[in-house]
XYZ file of C-alpha atoms in Angstrom:
556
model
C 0.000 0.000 0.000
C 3.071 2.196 -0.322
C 4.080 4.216 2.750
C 1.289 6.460 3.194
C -0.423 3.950 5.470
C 0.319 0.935 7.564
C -0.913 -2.774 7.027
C -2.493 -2.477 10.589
C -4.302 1.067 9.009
C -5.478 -0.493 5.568
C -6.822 -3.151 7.454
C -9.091 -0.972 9.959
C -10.427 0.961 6.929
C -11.063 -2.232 4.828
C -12.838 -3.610 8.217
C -15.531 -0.328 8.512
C -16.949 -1.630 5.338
C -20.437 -3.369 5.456
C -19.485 -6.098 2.788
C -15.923 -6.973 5.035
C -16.862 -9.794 7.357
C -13.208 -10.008 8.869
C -9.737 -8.852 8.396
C -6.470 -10.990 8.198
C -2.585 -9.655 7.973
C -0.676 -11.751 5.873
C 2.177 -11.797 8.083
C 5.585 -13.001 7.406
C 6.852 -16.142 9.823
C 10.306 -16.515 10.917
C 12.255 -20.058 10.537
C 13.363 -20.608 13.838
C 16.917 -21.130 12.294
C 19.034 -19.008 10.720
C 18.190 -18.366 6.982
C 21.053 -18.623 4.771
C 23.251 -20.244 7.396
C 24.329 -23.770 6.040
C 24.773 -26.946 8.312
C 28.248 -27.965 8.848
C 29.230 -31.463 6.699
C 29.862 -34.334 8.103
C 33.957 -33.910 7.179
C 35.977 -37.300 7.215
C 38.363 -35.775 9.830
C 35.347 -35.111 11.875
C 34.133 -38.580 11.621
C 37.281 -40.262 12.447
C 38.006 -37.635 15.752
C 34.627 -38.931 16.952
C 35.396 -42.533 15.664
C 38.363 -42.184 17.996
C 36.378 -40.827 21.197
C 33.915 -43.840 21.293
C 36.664 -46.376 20.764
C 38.550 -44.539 23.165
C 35.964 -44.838 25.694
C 35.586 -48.488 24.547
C 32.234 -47.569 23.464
C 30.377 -50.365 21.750
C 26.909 -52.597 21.044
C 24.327 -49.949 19.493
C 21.058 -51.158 18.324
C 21.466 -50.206 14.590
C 24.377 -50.948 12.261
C 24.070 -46.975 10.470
C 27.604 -45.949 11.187
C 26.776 -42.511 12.443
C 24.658 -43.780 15.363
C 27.494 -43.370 18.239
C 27.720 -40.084 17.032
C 23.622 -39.534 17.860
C 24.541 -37.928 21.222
C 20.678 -36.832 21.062
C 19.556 -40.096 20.259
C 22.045 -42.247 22.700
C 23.767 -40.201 25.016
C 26.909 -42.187 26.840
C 28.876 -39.528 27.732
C 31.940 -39.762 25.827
C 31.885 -37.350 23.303
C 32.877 -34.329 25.223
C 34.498 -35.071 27.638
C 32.956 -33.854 31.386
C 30.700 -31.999 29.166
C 29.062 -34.865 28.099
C 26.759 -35.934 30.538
C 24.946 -40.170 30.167
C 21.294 -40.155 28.929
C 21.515 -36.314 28.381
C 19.440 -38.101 24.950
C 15.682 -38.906 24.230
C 16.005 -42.401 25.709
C 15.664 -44.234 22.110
C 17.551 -47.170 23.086
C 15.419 -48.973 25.244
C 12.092 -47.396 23.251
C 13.351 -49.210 19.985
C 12.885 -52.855 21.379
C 8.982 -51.628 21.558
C 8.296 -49.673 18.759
C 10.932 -48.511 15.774
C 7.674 -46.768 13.814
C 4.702 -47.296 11.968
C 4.283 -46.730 7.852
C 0.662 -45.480 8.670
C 1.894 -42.461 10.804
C 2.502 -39.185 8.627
C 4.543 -36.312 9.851
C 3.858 -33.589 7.871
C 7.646 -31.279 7.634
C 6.309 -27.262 7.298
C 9.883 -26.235 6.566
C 12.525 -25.850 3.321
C 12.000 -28.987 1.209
C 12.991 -32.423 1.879
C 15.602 -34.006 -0.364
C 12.986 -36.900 -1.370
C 15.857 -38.730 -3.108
C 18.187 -38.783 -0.028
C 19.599 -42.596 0.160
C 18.666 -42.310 4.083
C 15.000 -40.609 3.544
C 13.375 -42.115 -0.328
C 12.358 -44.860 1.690
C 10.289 -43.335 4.430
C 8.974 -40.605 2.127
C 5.219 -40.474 2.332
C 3.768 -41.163 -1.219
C 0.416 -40.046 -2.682
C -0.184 -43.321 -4.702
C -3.124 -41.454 -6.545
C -0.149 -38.631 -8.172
C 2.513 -38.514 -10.458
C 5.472 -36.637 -9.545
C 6.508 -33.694 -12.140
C 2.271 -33.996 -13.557
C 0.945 -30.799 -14.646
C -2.529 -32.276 -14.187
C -4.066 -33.279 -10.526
C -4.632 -37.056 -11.475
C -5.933 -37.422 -8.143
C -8.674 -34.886 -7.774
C -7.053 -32.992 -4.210
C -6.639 -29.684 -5.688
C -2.911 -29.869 -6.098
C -1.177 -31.335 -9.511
C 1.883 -33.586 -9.167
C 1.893 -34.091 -5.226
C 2.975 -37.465 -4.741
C 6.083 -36.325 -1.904
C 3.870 -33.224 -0.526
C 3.885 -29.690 -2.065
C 5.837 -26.921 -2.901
C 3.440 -23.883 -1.219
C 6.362 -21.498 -2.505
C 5.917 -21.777 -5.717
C 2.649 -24.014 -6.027
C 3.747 -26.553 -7.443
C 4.138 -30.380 -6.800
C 7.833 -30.176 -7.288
C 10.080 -29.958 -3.626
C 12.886 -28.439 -3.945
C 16.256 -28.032 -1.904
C 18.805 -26.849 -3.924
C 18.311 -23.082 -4.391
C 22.032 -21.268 -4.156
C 20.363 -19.843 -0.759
C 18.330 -22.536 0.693
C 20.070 -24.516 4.197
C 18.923 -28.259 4.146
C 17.017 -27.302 7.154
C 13.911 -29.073 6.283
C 16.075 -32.167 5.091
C 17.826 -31.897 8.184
C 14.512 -32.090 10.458
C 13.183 -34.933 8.377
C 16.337 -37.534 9.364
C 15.887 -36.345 13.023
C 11.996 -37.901 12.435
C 12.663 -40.910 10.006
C 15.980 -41.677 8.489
C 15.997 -45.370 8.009
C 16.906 -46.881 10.930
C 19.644 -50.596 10.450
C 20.004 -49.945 6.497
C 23.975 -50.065 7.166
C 24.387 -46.432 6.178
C 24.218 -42.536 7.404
C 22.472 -41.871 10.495
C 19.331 -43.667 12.992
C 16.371 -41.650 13.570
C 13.763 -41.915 16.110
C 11.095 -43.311 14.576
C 12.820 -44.472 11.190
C 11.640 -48.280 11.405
C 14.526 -51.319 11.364
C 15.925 -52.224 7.843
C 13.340 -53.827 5.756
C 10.408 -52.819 8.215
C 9.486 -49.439 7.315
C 9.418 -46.414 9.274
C 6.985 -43.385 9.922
C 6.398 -41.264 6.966
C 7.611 -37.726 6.273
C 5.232 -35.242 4.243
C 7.107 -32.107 2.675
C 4.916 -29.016 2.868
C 7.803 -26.737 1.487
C 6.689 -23.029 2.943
C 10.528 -21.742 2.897
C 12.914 -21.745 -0.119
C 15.897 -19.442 -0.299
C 15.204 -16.183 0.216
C 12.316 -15.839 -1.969
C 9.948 -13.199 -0.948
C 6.749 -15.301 -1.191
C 8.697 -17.892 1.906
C 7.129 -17.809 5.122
C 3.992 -15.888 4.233
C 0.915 -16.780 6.954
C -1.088 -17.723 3.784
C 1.467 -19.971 2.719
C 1.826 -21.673 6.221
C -1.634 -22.217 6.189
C -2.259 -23.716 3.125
C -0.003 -26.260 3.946
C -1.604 -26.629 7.448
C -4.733 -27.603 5.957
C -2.933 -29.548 3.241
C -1.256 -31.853 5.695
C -4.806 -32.336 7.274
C -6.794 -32.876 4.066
C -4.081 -35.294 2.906
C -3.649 -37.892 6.507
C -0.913 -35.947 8.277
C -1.113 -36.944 12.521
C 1.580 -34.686 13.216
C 2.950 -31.054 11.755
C 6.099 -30.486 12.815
C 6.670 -27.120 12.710
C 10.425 -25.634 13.122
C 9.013 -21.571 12.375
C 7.909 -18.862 14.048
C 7.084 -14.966 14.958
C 9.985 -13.701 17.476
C 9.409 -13.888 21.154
C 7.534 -10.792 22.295
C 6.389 -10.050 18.952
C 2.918 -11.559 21.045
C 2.364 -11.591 24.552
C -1.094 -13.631 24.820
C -2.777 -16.371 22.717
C -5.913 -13.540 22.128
C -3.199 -11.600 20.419
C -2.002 -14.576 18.673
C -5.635 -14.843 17.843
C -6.322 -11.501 16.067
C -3.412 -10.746 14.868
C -2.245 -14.448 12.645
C -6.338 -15.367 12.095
C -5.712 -17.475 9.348
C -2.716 -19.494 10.261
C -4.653 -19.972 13.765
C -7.810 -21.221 12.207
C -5.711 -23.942 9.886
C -4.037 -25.160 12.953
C -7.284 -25.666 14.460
C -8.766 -27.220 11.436
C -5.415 -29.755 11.727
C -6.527 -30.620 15.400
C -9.929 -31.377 14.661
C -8.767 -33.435 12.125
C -8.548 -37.321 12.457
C -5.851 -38.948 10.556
C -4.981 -41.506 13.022
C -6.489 -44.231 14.897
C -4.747 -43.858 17.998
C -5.427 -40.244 18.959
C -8.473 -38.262 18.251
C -7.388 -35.216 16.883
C -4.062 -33.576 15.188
C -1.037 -33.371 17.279
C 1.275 -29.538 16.774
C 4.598 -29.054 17.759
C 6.308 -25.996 17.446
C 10.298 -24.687 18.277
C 9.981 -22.634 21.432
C 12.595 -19.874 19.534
C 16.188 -18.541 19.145
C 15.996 -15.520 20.856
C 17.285 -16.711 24.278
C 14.378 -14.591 25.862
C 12.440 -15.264 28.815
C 9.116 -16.700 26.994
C 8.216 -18.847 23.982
C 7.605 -17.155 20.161
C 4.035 -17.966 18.652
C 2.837 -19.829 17.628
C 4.670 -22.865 19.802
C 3.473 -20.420 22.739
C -0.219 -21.144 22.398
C -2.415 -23.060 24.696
C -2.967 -25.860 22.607
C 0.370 -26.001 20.823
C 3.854 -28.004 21.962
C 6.145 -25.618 22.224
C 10.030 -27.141 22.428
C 12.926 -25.558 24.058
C 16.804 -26.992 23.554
C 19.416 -28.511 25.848
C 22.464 -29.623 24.975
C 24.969 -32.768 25.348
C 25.513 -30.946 29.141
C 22.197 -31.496 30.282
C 21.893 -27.936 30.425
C 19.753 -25.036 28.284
C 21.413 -24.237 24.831
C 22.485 -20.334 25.061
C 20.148 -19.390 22.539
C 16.852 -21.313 23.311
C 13.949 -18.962 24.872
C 12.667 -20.313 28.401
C 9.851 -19.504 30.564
C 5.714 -18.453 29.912
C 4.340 -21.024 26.686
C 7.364 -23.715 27.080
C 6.270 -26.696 27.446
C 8.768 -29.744 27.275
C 12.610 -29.491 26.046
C 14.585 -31.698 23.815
C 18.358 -32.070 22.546
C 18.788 -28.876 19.835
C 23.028 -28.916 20.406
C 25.059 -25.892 21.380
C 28.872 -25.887 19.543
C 30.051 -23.357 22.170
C 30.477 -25.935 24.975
C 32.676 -28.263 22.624
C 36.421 -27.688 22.281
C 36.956 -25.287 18.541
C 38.278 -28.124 17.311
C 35.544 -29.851 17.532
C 32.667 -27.749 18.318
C 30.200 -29.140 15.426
C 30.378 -32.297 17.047
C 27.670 -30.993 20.141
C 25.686 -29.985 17.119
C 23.058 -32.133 15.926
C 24.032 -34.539 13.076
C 21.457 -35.471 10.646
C 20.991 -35.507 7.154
C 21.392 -32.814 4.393
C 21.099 -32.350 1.148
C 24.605 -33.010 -0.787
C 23.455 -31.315 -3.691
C 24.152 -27.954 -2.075
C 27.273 -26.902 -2.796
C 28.664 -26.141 0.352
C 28.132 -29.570 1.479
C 30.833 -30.906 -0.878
C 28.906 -34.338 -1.862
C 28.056 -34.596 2.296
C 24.768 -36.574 2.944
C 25.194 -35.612 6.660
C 26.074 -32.438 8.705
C 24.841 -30.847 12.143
C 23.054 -28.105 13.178
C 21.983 -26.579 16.281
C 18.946 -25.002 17.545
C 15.255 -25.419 19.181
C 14.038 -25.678 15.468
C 16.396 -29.512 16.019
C 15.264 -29.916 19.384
C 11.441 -29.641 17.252
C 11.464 -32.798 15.585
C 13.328 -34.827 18.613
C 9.675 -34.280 20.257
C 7.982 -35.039 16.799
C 9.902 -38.175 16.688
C 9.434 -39.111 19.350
C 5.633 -38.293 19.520
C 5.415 -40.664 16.357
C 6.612 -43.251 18.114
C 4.367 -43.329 20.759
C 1.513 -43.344 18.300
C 2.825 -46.040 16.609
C 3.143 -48.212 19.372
C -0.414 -47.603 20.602
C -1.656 -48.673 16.765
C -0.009 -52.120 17.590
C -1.140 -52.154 20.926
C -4.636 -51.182 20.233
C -5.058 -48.466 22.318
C -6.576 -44.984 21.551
C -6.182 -41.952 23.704
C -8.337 -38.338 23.431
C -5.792 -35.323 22.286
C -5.523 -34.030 25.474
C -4.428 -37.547 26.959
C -2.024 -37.872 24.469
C -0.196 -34.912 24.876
C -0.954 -35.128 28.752
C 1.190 -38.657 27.948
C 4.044 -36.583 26.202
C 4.771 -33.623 28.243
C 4.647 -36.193 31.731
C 7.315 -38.735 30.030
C 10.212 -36.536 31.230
C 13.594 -36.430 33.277
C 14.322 -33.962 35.811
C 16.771 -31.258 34.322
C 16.225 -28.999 37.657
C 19.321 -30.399 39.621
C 21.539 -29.024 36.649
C 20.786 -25.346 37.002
C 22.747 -24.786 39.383
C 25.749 -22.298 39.090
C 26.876 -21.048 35.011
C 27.170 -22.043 32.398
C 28.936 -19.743 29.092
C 27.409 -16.717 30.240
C 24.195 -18.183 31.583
C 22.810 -17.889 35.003
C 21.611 -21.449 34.702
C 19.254 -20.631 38.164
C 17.246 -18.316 35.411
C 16.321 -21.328 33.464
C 14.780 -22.844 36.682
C 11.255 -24.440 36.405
C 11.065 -22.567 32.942
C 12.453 -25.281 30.300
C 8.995 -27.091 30.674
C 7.969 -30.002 32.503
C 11.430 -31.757 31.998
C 13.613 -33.515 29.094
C 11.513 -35.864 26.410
C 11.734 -39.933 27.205
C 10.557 -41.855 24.122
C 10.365 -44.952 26.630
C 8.672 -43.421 29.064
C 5.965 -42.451 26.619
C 5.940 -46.025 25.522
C 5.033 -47.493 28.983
C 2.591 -45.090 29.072
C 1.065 -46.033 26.471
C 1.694 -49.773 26.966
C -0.112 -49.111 30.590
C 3.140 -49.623 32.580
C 3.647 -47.391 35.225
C 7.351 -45.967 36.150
C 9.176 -46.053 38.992
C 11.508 -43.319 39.474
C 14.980 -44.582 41.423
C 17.869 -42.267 41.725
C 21.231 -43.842 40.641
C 23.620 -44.109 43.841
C 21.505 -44.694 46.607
C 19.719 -47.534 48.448
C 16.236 -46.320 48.448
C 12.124 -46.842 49.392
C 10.186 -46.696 46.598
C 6.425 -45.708 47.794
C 3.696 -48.343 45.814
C 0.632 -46.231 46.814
C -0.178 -45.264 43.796
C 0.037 -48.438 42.683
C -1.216 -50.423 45.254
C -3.893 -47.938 47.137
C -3.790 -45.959 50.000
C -3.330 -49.168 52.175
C -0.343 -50.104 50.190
C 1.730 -50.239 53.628
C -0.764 -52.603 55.130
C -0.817 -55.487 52.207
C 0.962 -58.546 52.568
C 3.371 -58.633 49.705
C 4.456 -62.153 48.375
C 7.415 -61.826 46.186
C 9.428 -59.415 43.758
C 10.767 -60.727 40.461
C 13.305 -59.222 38.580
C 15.021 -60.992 35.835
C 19.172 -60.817 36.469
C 19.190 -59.177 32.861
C 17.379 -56.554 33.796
C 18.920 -56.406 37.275
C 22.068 -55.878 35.553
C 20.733 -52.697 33.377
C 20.484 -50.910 36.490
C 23.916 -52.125 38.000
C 21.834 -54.180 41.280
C 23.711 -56.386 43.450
C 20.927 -56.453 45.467
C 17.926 -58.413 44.643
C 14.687 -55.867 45.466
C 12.591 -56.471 48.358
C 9.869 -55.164 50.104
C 10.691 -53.197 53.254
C 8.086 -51.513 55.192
C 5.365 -51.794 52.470
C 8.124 -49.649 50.143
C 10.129 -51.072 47.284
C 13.437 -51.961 48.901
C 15.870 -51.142 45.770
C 19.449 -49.838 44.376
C 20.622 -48.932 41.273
C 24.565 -48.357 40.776
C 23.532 -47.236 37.014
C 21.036 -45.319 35.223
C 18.644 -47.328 32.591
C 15.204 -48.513 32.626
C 14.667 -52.074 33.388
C 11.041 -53.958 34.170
C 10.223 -55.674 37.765
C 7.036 -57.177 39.032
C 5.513 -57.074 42.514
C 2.947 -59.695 44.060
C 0.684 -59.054 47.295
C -2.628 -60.288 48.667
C -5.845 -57.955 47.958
C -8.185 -59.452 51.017
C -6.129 -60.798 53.846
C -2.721 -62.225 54.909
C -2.694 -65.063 52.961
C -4.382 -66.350 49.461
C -7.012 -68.468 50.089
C -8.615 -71.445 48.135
C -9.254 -75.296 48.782
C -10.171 -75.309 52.066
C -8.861 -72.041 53.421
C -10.521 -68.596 53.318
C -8.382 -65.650 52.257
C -7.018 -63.135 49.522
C -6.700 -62.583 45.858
C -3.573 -62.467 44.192
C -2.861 -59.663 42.674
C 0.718 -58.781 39.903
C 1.617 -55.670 38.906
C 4.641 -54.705 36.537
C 6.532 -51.552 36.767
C 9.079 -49.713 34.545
C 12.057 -48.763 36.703
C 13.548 -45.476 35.621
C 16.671 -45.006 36.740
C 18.929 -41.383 36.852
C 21.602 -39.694 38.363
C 18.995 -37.478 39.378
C 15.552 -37.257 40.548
C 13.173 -34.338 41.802
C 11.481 -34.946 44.642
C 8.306 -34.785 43.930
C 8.879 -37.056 41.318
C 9.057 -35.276 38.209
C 6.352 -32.799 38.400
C 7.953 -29.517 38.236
């Protein structure tokens, strides 16, 4: 409208008018990365310096045979990357989820970023595919309203063709994808979280390209929505969603509301949608933000949304990552600055890029940092959990499922303690959300398993109230069984017992290991034949086991 008059003005004019129901601004979104700013390749010196740290550290037996795996600090955290830096399970806790659940084909995550490589020898395979579509078809063979969509759809430059080699694009949205569903035991590249095992396929990844280069028509709200209600039209249970407005830029979801209408209304239209059995409604997950400010950008700041802030290899908050009012749950996004220079990509996120870009030198892999990575950690592992509860059946409301999500954490609170880089890590207190990701803990969840919650060092009672009743104390417990295996995850001598009407137990180790626990419902002893008495009753627990536990058990 030239400079006479604001958007904001032009808008309250066109509003006054009796044939104007309602007003939008078609406001630009920020990536919540740094346009322009490449990943850094995977260089052969880099891989054989971190070759030599796990073999140093005598590192050995991962789940997958992808080569880059013990370099997954976000994925399996041992703690011998970086030295004291490097701090065990400082990860999303894939390694004991995988034995559950490595994905489901029928799950769709739906990438609202730069476009995915679809031709990437870690991704083709877990590409979603619109059977009804040929790639490259000027005509919409399939009747959705888009021509050529078989991969998702280029909302840049409308068009069924994704692209991620313009001189100016990142990799970004190639980079988020291989977080979600590189293919997991293929003998190449990287694991992902929810990439499947070799032959048996993962999750799916849908490209809704709304960024490319530095075009002028990238990021537009209309843009963002369109693919919003593309990825619901077209079977999409999760948008992951690595964008955003800059922190401050709203200050309440009624201003969130008014002033990004359109983009609001699409994400509610993806809610309401249902593209998966397991959960009634459409899961959003947004990064919390770069601007290491005191509150979470919109949209990832609104009520219903899952907004993501980063930690790093340290356990503690990256130094960019917002904190505070609309953060919900955090997740490994990398930080390079507490790595030594010569090797500060390596506390980076590594994942998979485009090699076609120039600057990537024929690389398939690189890393990147930021709460746009830590993102798709939490829609990876959100995935998951889906997937496992199509095979076990179950089906949870939205608002249990998410409930489920932002409750499977570990306590981050006994880090913040002193500095860290400039940080006052005491300002990051209680404001990093309800604790780190778990993909197994979501798993038992949704398997019906309840944790236990052990602290690694100390012999401990373990209250079974919750478990048991309020007269937990009082029962007559018969027996605990605990496999030696799994005793041995946890680093117990000691075979559990029950002391007091408490779990008697201690853990030299962190992991997660499974234990049972028999007592009489009805008396002192079981009765039957010719004696009166109680009903036997088993229950099965997931221990969790960490180097440290709140309290009050989680709940911060």
């Amino acid at each position: 409208f030239g400079d006479d008059y604001s958007a904001e003005e032009v808008a309250e004019k066109l509003s006054a008018l009796g044939e104007v129901q309602h007003v939008n601004l078609n406001r630009t979104i920020r990536r919540a990365y740094n346009a322009g700013k490449k990943a850094m390749p995977l260089t052969r010196e880099a891989l054989a310096a971190m070759q030599r740290a796990t073999r140093a550290a005598g590192d050995t037996g991962y789940p997958f045979n992808d080569e880059l795996l013990p370099m997954q600090w976000h994925l399996i955290n041992r703690g011998n990357l970086f030295g004291e830096k490097s701090i065990v399970d400082a990860d999303v806790q894939c390694e004991e989820a995988w034995k559950s659940s490595t994905g489901d084909k029928s799950i769709i995550v739906a990438v609202l970023d730069e476009g995915v490589m679809v031709e990437h020898p870690d991704l083709k395979n877990n590409m979603w595919v619109n059977e009804g579509e040929v790639y490259r078809s000027k005509q919409d063979n399939d009747g959705n309203g888009y021509k050529g969509d078989v991969y998702g759809y280029n909302f840049v430059f409308d068009t069924g063709v994704i692209s991620w080699d313009d001189v100016s694009d990142t990799g970004h949205g190639t980079h988020v994808a291989g977080v979600i569903a590189a293919q997991n035991n293929n003998g190449i590249g990287i694991s992902s979280i929810a990439g499947g095992n070799a032959d048996i396929p993962g999750v799916k990844i849908m490209s809704c390209q709304i960024f490319s280069g530095n075009d002028a028509t990238s990021g537009a709200i209309t843009t963002s929505a369109e693919a919003i209600k593309y990825a619901a039209d077209n079977g999409a249970a999760i948008i992951q969603c690595s964008f955003g407005s800059k922190a401050g830029a709203y200050t309440s979801d009624s201003a969130y509301e008014r002033g990004s209408g359109v983009q609001y209304n699409a994400i509610k239209y993806f809610i309401e949608s249902q593209n998966c059995d397991a959960v009634g409604g459409g899961v959003v997950i947004f990064a919390a933000g770069n601007d290491a400010t005191a509150m979470s950008g919109y949209p990832g700041a609104y009520h219903d949304y899952i907004s993501v802030t980063s930690f790093s290899p340290d356990y503690l908050p990256a130094y960019y990552t917002n904190y505070g009012p609309g953060c919900n749950i955090s997740a490994p996004g990398g930080d390079y600055k507490i790595s030594a220079d010569a090797a500060k990509t390596y506390a980076e996120v590594l994942s998979t890029v485009p090699s076609e870009l120039s600057e990537y030198n024929g690389a398939d892999y690189g890393f990147m940092q930021g709460t746009s990575m830590a993102c798709p950690h939490v829609s990876g592992v959100a995935a998951l959990g889906l997937s496992y509860a199509l095979e076990k059946g179950k089906k949870f409301t939205l608002d249990e499922f998410k409930t489920m999500i932002l409750t499977s954490v570990n306590d981050m609170e006994t880090y913040l303690d002193g500095s860290k880089t400039g940080l006052v890590l005491a300002d990051y207190r209680k404001k990093m959300g309800t604790g780190s990701i778990d993909a197994y803990q979501l798993l038992m969840q949704v398997e019906g398993t309840p944790c236990l919650r052990a602290k690694v060092g100390t012999k401990q009672l373990v209250a079974l109230t919750k478990y048991f009743g309020g007269s937990a104390s009082n029962l007559t417990y018969l027996r605990v069984e605990m496999t030696r295996e799994n005793m041995d995850k946890l680093g117990i001598t000691e075979a559990p017992s029950i002391s007091y009407g408490k779990l008697m137990i201690h853990c030299t180790k962190p992991g997660v290991a499974k234990i049972s626990v028999t007592a009489i419902a009805g008396g002192g002893s079981v009765g039957g034949g010719s004696s009166m008495g109680g009903q036997e009753i088993t229950k099965e627990f997931a221990v969790i086991a960490r180097a440290t536990e709140n309290a009050n058990g989680g709940w911060l």
